[in-house]
Short mmCIF file of the C-alpha atoms (twelve columns), coordinates in Angstrom:
data_MODEL
# 
_entry.id   MODEL 
# 
loop_
_atom_site.group_PDB 
_atom_site.id 
_atom_site.type_symbol 
_atom_site.label_atom_id 
_atom_site.label_alt_id 
_atom_site.label_comp_id 
_atom_site.label_asym_id 
_atom_site.label_seq_id 
_atom_site.Cartn_x 
_atom_site.Cartn_y 
_atom_site.Cartn_z 
_atom_site.pdbx_PDB_model_num 
ATOM 1   C CA . THR A 1   -42.517 0.640   -37.766 1 
ATOM 2   C CA . ILE A 2   -40.556 -1.551  -40.170 1 
ATOM 3   C CA . LEU A 3   -40.106 -0.259  -43.724 1 
ATOM 4   C CA . LEU A 4   -38.303 -1.417  -46.842 1 
ATOM 5   C CA . THR A 5   -36.311 0.786   -49.213 1 
ATOM 6   C CA . LEU A 6   -38.935 1.973   -51.703 1 
ATOM 7   C CA . GLN A 7   -39.006 3.330   -55.207 1 
ATOM 8   C CA . ASP A 8   -41.850 5.680   -54.251 1 
ATOM 9   C CA . GLY A 9   -44.348 6.148   -51.454 1 
ATOM 10  C CA . ARG A 10  -47.591 5.237   -53.216 1 
ATOM 11  C CA . PRO A 11  -49.819 2.765   -51.354 1 
ATOM 12  C CA . ALA A 12  -50.754 -0.531  -52.957 1 
ATOM 13  C CA . GLU A 13  -54.091 -0.432  -54.752 1 
ATOM 14  C CA . GLU A 14  -54.984 -4.051  -54.090 1 
ATOM 15  C CA . THR A 15  -54.681 -6.266  -51.062 1 
ATOM 16  C CA . PRO A 16  -52.295 -9.121  -51.872 1 
ATOM 17  C CA . GLN A 17  -53.294 -12.580 -50.790 1 
ATOM 18  C CA . LEU A 18  -50.997 -15.394 -49.754 1 
ATOM 19  C CA . ASP A 19  -51.458 -17.874 -52.570 1 
ATOM 20  C CA . GLU A 20  -49.178 -20.562 -51.213 1 
ATOM 21  C CA . ALA A 21  -48.357 -21.386 -47.621 1 
ATOM 22  C CA . VAL A 22  -44.778 -21.011 -46.442 1 
ATOM 23  C CA . ILE A 23  -43.797 -24.086 -44.460 1 
ATOM 24  C CA . GLU A 24  -40.421 -23.753 -42.766 1 
ATOM 25  C CA . ASP A 25  -41.023 -24.274 -39.047 1 
ATOM 26  C CA . PRO A 26  -41.302 -27.844 -37.658 1 
ATOM 27  C CA . ALA A 27  -44.435 -26.896 -35.686 1 
ATOM 28  C CA . MET A 28  -46.071 -25.635 -38.871 1 
ATOM 29  C CA . ILE A 29  -45.141 -28.807 -40.732 1 
ATOM 30  C CA . LYS A 30  -47.121 -30.682 -38.076 1 
ATOM 31  C CA . VAL A 31  -50.044 -28.267 -38.486 1 
ATOM 32  C CA . HIS A 32  -50.150 -28.864 -42.240 1 
ATOM 33  C CA . GLU A 33  -49.971 -32.624 -41.717 1 
ATOM 34  C CA . ALA A 34  -52.871 -32.422 -39.250 1 
ATOM 35  C CA . VAL A 35  -54.885 -30.361 -41.734 1 
ATOM 36  C CA . LYS A 36  -54.379 -32.963 -44.462 1 
ATOM 37  C CA . ILE A 37  -55.501 -35.788 -42.181 1 
ATOM 38  C CA . ALA A 38  -58.501 -33.873 -40.858 1 
ATOM 39  C CA . ALA A 39  -59.550 -32.735 -44.332 1 
ATOM 40  C CA . SER A 40  -59.907 -36.297 -45.584 1 
ATOM 41  C CA . SER A 41  -62.380 -37.131 -42.803 1 
ATOM 42  C CA . SER A 42  -65.938 -35.965 -42.243 1 
ATOM 43  C CA . LEU A 43  -65.195 -34.590 -38.770 1 
ATOM 44  C CA . SER A 44  -65.822 -30.989 -37.816 1 
ATOM 45  C CA . VAL A 45  -62.580 -29.009 -37.519 1 
ATOM 46  C CA . LEU A 46  -61.836 -26.336 -34.917 1 
ATOM 47  C CA . LEU A 47  -58.946 -23.983 -35.724 1 
ATOM 48  C CA . LEU A 48  -57.409 -22.222 -32.722 1 
ATOM 49  C CA . GLY A 49  -54.966 -19.335 -32.736 1 
ATOM 50  C CA . GLU A 50  -54.384 -15.636 -32.253 1 
ATOM 51  C CA . THR A 51  -55.848 -13.047 -34.576 1 
ATOM 52  C CA . GLY A 52  -53.901 -12.880 -37.817 1 
ATOM 53  C CA . VAL A 53  -52.182 -16.291 -37.725 1 
ATOM 54  C CA . GLY A 54  -53.929 -17.483 -40.885 1 
ATOM 55  C CA . LYS A 55  -56.964 -19.407 -39.650 1 
ATOM 56  C CA . GLU A 56  -58.964 -18.512 -42.760 1 
ATOM 57  C CA . LEU A 57  -56.159 -19.815 -44.988 1 
ATOM 58  C CA . PHE A 58  -56.206 -23.118 -43.131 1 
ATOM 59  C CA . ALA A 59  -60.005 -23.317 -43.301 1 
ATOM 60  C CA . ARG A 60  -59.719 -22.967 -47.065 1 
ATOM 61  C CA . ARG A 61  -57.083 -25.705 -47.157 1 
ATOM 62  C CA . VAL A 62  -59.310 -28.063 -45.158 1 
ATOM 63  C CA . HIS A 63  -62.002 -27.539 -47.784 1 
ATOM 64  C CA . GLU A 64  -59.673 -27.804 -50.787 1 
ATOM 65  C CA . LEU A 65  -58.137 -31.054 -49.529 1 
ATOM 66  C CA . SER A 66  -61.511 -32.605 -48.664 1 
ATOM 67  C CA . PRO A 67  -63.888 -34.694 -50.800 1 
ATOM 68  C CA . ARG A 68  -66.125 -31.593 -50.834 1 
ATOM 69  C CA . ARG A 69  -63.591 -29.472 -52.740 1 
ATOM 70  C CA . ASP A 70  -65.862 -29.143 -55.797 1 
ATOM 71  C CA . GLN A 71  -68.718 -27.732 -53.729 1 
ATOM 72  C CA . ALA A 72  -69.119 -24.354 -52.027 1 
ATOM 73  C CA . LEU A 73  -66.989 -23.001 -49.196 1 
ATOM 74  C CA . VAL A 74  -69.134 -20.438 -47.362 1 
ATOM 75  C CA . ARG A 75  -67.654 -18.123 -44.720 1 
ATOM 76  C CA . VAL A 76  -69.651 -16.554 -41.884 1 
ATOM 77  C CA . ASN A 77  -68.042 -13.933 -39.651 1 
ATOM 78  C CA . CYS A 78  -69.896 -14.581 -36.390 1 
ATOM 79  C CA . ALA A 79  -68.567 -11.372 -34.840 1 
ATOM 80  C CA . ALA A 80  -69.711 -9.047  -37.617 1 
ATOM 81  C CA . LEU A 81  -73.504 -9.364  -37.369 1 
ATOM 82  C CA . VAL A 82  -76.025 -8.698  -34.615 1 
ATOM 83  C CA . GLU A 83  -77.953 -11.723 -33.393 1 
ATOM 84  C CA . SER A 84  -81.124 -11.152 -35.433 1 
ATOM 85  C CA . LEU A 85  -79.218 -10.659 -38.694 1 
ATOM 86  C CA . LEU A 86  -76.872 -13.558 -37.950 1 
ATOM 87  C CA . GLU A 87  -79.769 -15.995 -37.568 1 
ATOM 88  C CA . ALA A 88  -81.415 -14.761 -40.759 1 
ATOM 89  C CA . GLU A 89  -78.106 -15.140 -42.622 1 
ATOM 90  C CA . LEU A 90  -77.426 -18.621 -41.259 1 
ATOM 91  C CA . PHE A 91  -80.894 -20.135 -41.405 1 
ATOM 92  C CA . GLY A 92  -82.611 -18.046 -44.065 1 
ATOM 93  C CA . HIS A 93  -86.177 -16.784 -43.881 1 
ATOM 94  C CA . GLU A 94  -89.558 -17.076 -45.525 1 
ATOM 95  C CA . ARG A 95  -91.422 -14.218 -47.102 1 
ATOM 96  C CA . GLY A 96  -93.114 -12.089 -44.460 1 
ATOM 97  C CA . ALA A 97  -91.137 -13.629 -41.584 1 
ATOM 98  C CA . PHE A 98  -90.251 -10.135 -40.378 1 
ATOM 99  C CA . THR A 99  -90.497 -6.518  -41.511 1 
ATOM 100 C CA . GLY A 100 -88.656 -6.103  -44.784 1 
ATOM 101 C CA . ALA A 101 -88.708 -9.819  -45.706 1 
ATOM 102 C CA . THR A 102 -90.403 -9.258  -49.062 1 
ATOM 103 C CA . GLN A 103 -89.274 -12.589 -50.469 1 
ATOM 104 C CA . ALA A 104 -87.976 -15.922 -49.235 1 
ATOM 105 C CA . LYS A 105 -84.210 -16.262 -48.908 1 
ATOM 106 C CA . PRO A 106 -82.127 -19.395 -48.312 1 
ATOM 107 C CA . GLY A 107 -79.645 -19.173 -45.457 1 
ATOM 108 C CA . LEU A 108 -75.924 -19.785 -45.711 1 
ATOM 109 C CA . LEU A 109 -76.407 -23.276 -44.283 1 
ATOM 110 C CA . GLU A 110 -78.490 -24.116 -47.350 1 
ATOM 111 C CA . VAL A 111 -76.046 -22.355 -49.671 1 
ATOM 112 C CA . ALA A 112 -73.219 -24.477 -48.228 1 
ATOM 113 C CA . ALA A 113 -75.129 -27.756 -48.654 1 
ATOM 114 C CA . GLY A 114 -72.782 -30.392 -50.026 1 
ATOM 115 C CA . GLY A 115 -69.791 -28.221 -49.155 1 
ATOM 116 C CA . THR A 116 -68.202 -26.544 -46.145 1 
ATOM 117 C CA . LEU A 117 -69.435 -23.833 -43.788 1 
ATOM 118 C CA . PHE A 118 -66.627 -21.836 -42.178 1 
ATOM 119 C CA . LEU A 119 -67.707 -20.231 -38.899 1 
ATOM 120 C CA . ASP A 120 -65.087 -17.559 -38.305 1 
ATOM 121 C CA . GLU A 121 -64.865 -16.209 -34.724 1 
ATOM 122 C CA . VAL A 122 -67.294 -18.874 -33.576 1 
ATOM 123 C CA . GLY A 123 -66.681 -17.872 -29.955 1 
ATOM 124 C CA . GLU A 124 -68.759 -14.743 -30.590 1 
ATOM 125 C CA . LEU A 125 -71.960 -16.670 -31.374 1 
ATOM 126 C CA . PRO A 126 -74.861 -15.606 -29.115 1 
ATOM 127 C CA . LEU A 127 -76.210 -18.396 -26.902 1 
ATOM 128 C CA . PRO A 128 -79.659 -18.542 -28.614 1 
ATOM 129 C CA . THR A 129 -77.952 -18.957 -31.996 1 
ATOM 130 C CA . GLN A 130 -75.691 -21.625 -30.512 1 
ATOM 131 C CA . ALA A 131 -78.763 -23.654 -29.510 1 
ATOM 132 C CA . LYS A 132 -80.219 -23.451 -33.022 1 
ATOM 133 C CA . LEU A 133 -76.900 -24.333 -34.625 1 
ATOM 134 C CA . LEU A 134 -76.580 -27.335 -32.318 1 
ATOM 135 C CA . ARG A 135 -79.905 -28.663 -33.613 1 
ATOM 136 C CA . VAL A 136 -78.590 -28.404 -37.171 1 
ATOM 137 C CA . LEU A 137 -75.469 -30.356 -36.232 1 
ATOM 138 C CA . GLU A 138 -77.493 -33.036 -34.468 1 
ATOM 139 C CA . SER A 139 -80.315 -33.439 -36.982 1 
ATOM 140 C CA . GLY A 140 -78.852 -32.321 -40.302 1 
ATOM 141 C CA . GLU A 141 -81.921 -30.126 -40.743 1 
ATOM 142 C CA . VAL A 142 -82.346 -26.360 -40.920 1 
ATOM 143 C CA . THR A 143 -85.547 -24.392 -40.413 1 
ATOM 144 C CA . ARG A 144 -85.834 -20.977 -42.015 1 
ATOM 145 C CA . VAL A 145 -87.122 -18.102 -39.909 1 
ATOM 146 C CA . GLY A 146 -90.905 -18.136 -40.326 1 
ATOM 147 C CA . ALA A 147 -90.986 -21.653 -41.816 1 
ATOM 148 C CA . LEU A 148 -93.010 -24.588 -40.491 1 
ATOM 149 C CA . LYS A 149 -90.980 -27.440 -41.960 1 
ATOM 150 C CA . PRO A 150 -87.217 -28.054 -41.820 1 
ATOM 151 C CA . ARG A 151 -84.990 -28.676 -44.823 1 
ATOM 152 C CA . ILE A 152 -82.272 -31.327 -44.942 1 
ATOM 153 C CA . VAL A 153 -78.731 -30.001 -45.354 1 
ATOM 154 C CA . ASP A 154 -75.413 -31.844 -45.660 1 
ATOM 155 C CA . VAL A 155 -72.713 -29.465 -44.432 1 
ATOM 156 C CA . ARG A 156 -69.174 -29.927 -43.142 1 
ATOM 157 C CA . PHE A 157 -68.339 -27.467 -40.355 1 
ATOM 158 C CA . VAL A 158 -64.993 -25.739 -39.939 1 
ATOM 159 C CA . SER A 159 -64.786 -23.210 -37.098 1 
ATOM 160 C CA . ALA A 160 -62.120 -20.784 -35.936 1 
ATOM 161 C CA . THR A 161 -61.609 -18.630 -32.866 1 
ATOM 162 C CA . HIS A 162 -58.913 -16.693 -31.054 1 
ATOM 163 C CA . ARG A 163 -60.758 -17.221 -27.768 1 
ATOM 164 C CA . ASP A 164 -60.366 -20.013 -25.205 1 
ATOM 165 C CA . LEU A 165 -63.585 -21.956 -25.795 1 
ATOM 166 C CA . ARG A 166 -63.006 -24.216 -22.788 1 
ATOM 167 C CA . ALA A 167 -62.880 -21.148 -20.559 1 
ATOM 168 C CA . LEU A 168 -66.020 -19.811 -22.250 1 
ATOM 169 C CA . VAL A 169 -67.765 -23.111 -21.579 1 
ATOM 170 C CA . ALA A 170 -66.718 -22.956 -17.924 1 
ATOM 171 C CA . SER A 171 -68.059 -19.408 -17.595 1 
ATOM 172 C CA . GLY A 172 -71.343 -20.210 -19.335 1 
ATOM 173 C CA . GLY A 173 -70.570 -18.172 -22.443 1 
ATOM 174 C CA . PHE A 174 -70.472 -21.150 -24.796 1 
ATOM 175 C CA . ARG A 175 -72.541 -24.332 -24.832 1 
ATOM 176 C CA . GLU A 176 -70.544 -27.406 -23.894 1 
ATOM 177 C CA . ASP A 177 -72.565 -29.675 -26.189 1 
ATOM 178 C CA . LEU A 178 -71.947 -27.383 -29.169 1 
ATOM 179 C CA . TYR A 179 -68.260 -27.168 -28.301 1 
ATOM 180 C CA . PHE A 180 -67.892 -30.941 -28.455 1 
ATOM 181 C CA . ARG A 181 -69.821 -31.044 -31.741 1 
ATOM 182 C CA . LEU A 182 -67.520 -28.497 -33.348 1 
ATOM 183 C CA . ASP A 183 -64.354 -29.948 -31.805 1 
ATOM 184 C CA . GLY A 184 -64.162 -33.101 -33.903 1 
ATOM 185 C CA . VAL A 185 -60.518 -32.256 -34.552 1 
ATOM 186 C CA . SER A 186 -58.854 -29.194 -33.006 1 
ATOM 187 C CA . ILE A 187 -55.762 -27.721 -34.641 1 
ATOM 188 C CA . GLY A 188 -53.719 -25.022 -32.923 1 
ATOM 189 C CA . ILE A 189 -51.842 -22.563 -35.155 1 
ATOM 190 C CA . PRO A 190 -48.733 -21.052 -33.505 1 
ATOM 191 C CA . PRO A 191 -48.243 -17.260 -33.512 1 
ATOM 192 C CA . LEU A 192 -45.622 -15.851 -35.867 1 
ATOM 193 C CA . ARG A 193 -43.238 -15.013 -32.990 1 
ATOM 194 C CA . GLU A 194 -42.970 -18.763 -32.300 1 
ATOM 195 C CA . ARG A 195 -42.069 -19.616 -35.907 1 
ATOM 196 C CA . ARG A 196 -39.488 -16.988 -36.778 1 
ATOM 197 C CA . ALA A 197 -37.952 -19.222 -39.443 1 
ATOM 198 C CA . GLU A 198 -40.957 -18.308 -41.584 1 
ATOM 199 C CA . ILE A 199 -40.758 -14.508 -41.233 1 
ATOM 200 C CA . LEU A 200 -38.317 -13.882 -44.083 1 
ATOM 201 C CA . PRO A 201 -39.816 -16.481 -46.470 1 
ATOM 202 C CA . LEU A 202 -43.264 -14.975 -45.822 1 
ATOM 203 C CA . THR A 203 -41.817 -11.499 -46.348 1 
ATOM 204 C CA . ASN A 204 -40.389 -12.511 -49.725 1 
ATOM 205 C CA . THR A 205 -43.726 -14.035 -50.743 1 
ATOM 206 C CA . PHE A 206 -45.614 -10.866 -49.779 1 
ATOM 207 C CA . ILE A 207 -43.075 -8.708  -51.634 1 
ATOM 208 C CA . GLN A 208 -43.617 -10.688 -54.828 1 
ATOM 209 C CA . VAL A 209 -47.410 -10.636 -54.526 1 
ATOM 210 C CA . SER A 210 -47.510 -6.921  -53.690 1 
ATOM 211 C CA . ALA A 211 -45.140 -6.026  -56.511 1 
ATOM 212 C CA . ARG A 212 -47.289 -7.915  -59.026 1 
ATOM 213 C CA . ALA A 213 -50.418 -6.159  -57.748 1 
ATOM 214 C CA . THR A 214 -48.856 -2.716  -58.278 1 
ATOM 215 C CA . ASN A 215 -46.883 -3.499  -61.462 1 
ATOM 216 C CA . LYS A 216 -43.585 -2.741  -59.725 1 
ATOM 217 C CA . PRO A 217 -40.292 -4.587  -59.725 1 
ATOM 218 C CA . PRO A 218 -39.977 -6.298  -56.344 1 
ATOM 219 C CA . PRO A 219 -37.704 -4.344  -53.960 1 
ATOM 220 C CA . SER A 220 -34.903 -6.152  -52.188 1 
ATOM 221 C CA . LEU A 221 -34.449 -6.505  -48.444 1 
ATOM 222 C CA . SER A 222 -31.435 -4.857  -46.865 1 
ATOM 223 C CA . ALA A 223 -29.562 -6.585  -44.032 1 
ATOM 224 C CA . GLY A 224 -30.931 -3.991  -41.627 1 
ATOM 225 C CA . ALA A 225 -34.499 -4.600  -42.738 1 
ATOM 226 C CA . LYS A 226 -34.065 -8.330  -42.223 1 
ATOM 227 C CA . GLU A 227 -32.757 -7.768  -38.700 1 
ATOM 228 C CA . ARG A 228 -35.692 -5.541  -37.799 1 
ATOM 229 C CA . LEU A 229 -38.214 -7.935  -39.296 1 
ATOM 230 C CA . LEU A 230 -36.790 -10.812 -37.256 1 
ATOM 231 C CA . ALA A 231 -36.600 -8.755  -34.049 1 
ATOM 232 C CA . HIS A 232 -40.193 -7.481  -34.180 1 
ATOM 233 C CA . SER A 233 -42.784 -9.158  -31.895 1 
ATOM 234 C CA . TRP A 234 -45.559 -9.318  -34.569 1 
ATOM 235 C CA . SER A 235 -48.520 -9.128  -32.214 1 
ATOM 236 C CA . GLY A 236 -50.740 -9.019  -35.304 1 
ATOM 237 C CA . ASN A 237 -49.023 -12.119 -36.676 1 
ATOM 238 C CA . VAL A 238 -49.013 -12.886 -40.411 1 
ATOM 239 C CA . ARG A 239 -51.680 -10.258 -41.102 1 
ATOM 240 C CA . GLU A 240 -49.505 -7.531  -39.564 1 
ATOM 241 C CA . LEU A 241 -46.473 -8.685  -41.562 1 
ATOM 242 C CA . ARG A 242 -48.484 -8.727  -44.792 1 
ATOM 243 C CA . ASN A 243 -49.800 -5.212  -44.153 1 
ATOM 244 C CA . VAL A 244 -46.311 -3.858  -43.405 1 
ATOM 245 C CA . ILE A 245 -44.911 -5.332  -46.614 1 
ATOM 246 C CA . GLN A 246 -47.897 -4.227  -48.680 1 
ATOM 247 C CA . ARG A 247 -47.539 -0.632  -47.477 1 
ATOM 248 C CA . SER A 248 -43.789 -0.708  -48.073 1 
ATOM 249 C CA . VAL A 249 -44.018 -2.051  -51.629 1 
# 
């Protein structure tokens, strides 16, 4: 466990967010350049990297740098919902489509129309849902559960996963045709242990954000704390670092 010297031991009451990206490592400079280029196009973007490297931050940047920036950015965590609920959330449903559907509800694909749909942990999508999503990508139309006619939607897809989608395709766990639809541009985000030049700048950013959230003066880093921060393996990547600093502040 890595800790800073603290004024007291109270936990932070709010979760700080990284407002601005820290760009120190040459590999990350290339990632940001790739994001800018991809954002200006209409291609689907696939973000690849370990859990906690900041894929959601980069998905938001793709949207904010795109011509769709004034429209909605809608996030779907594909790993958080069971198949039946996931389909209802994505595609929506008509009244009476299933038990408990007392009124019609637009799906997140409709909500994201004109903007960006971020499919987080897309590698966890069930195969039946993959087939339905593929039809949306191919036709630009979405059919609500229980509906007879499709609706036209204009959505830009950004996906993220920590899994090896090529290996999933080879094993039959992910549709190859959907993979190629989502992989218009793939951008790999290096783990924090491969961009150690950013550990201390990120630490200082998280200290400032956490201190503001708790109305505290920002604590300083001792030489020993810096050494331990740089020596740690950070298997949880930027998320782990943020949590450590948040707890410490």
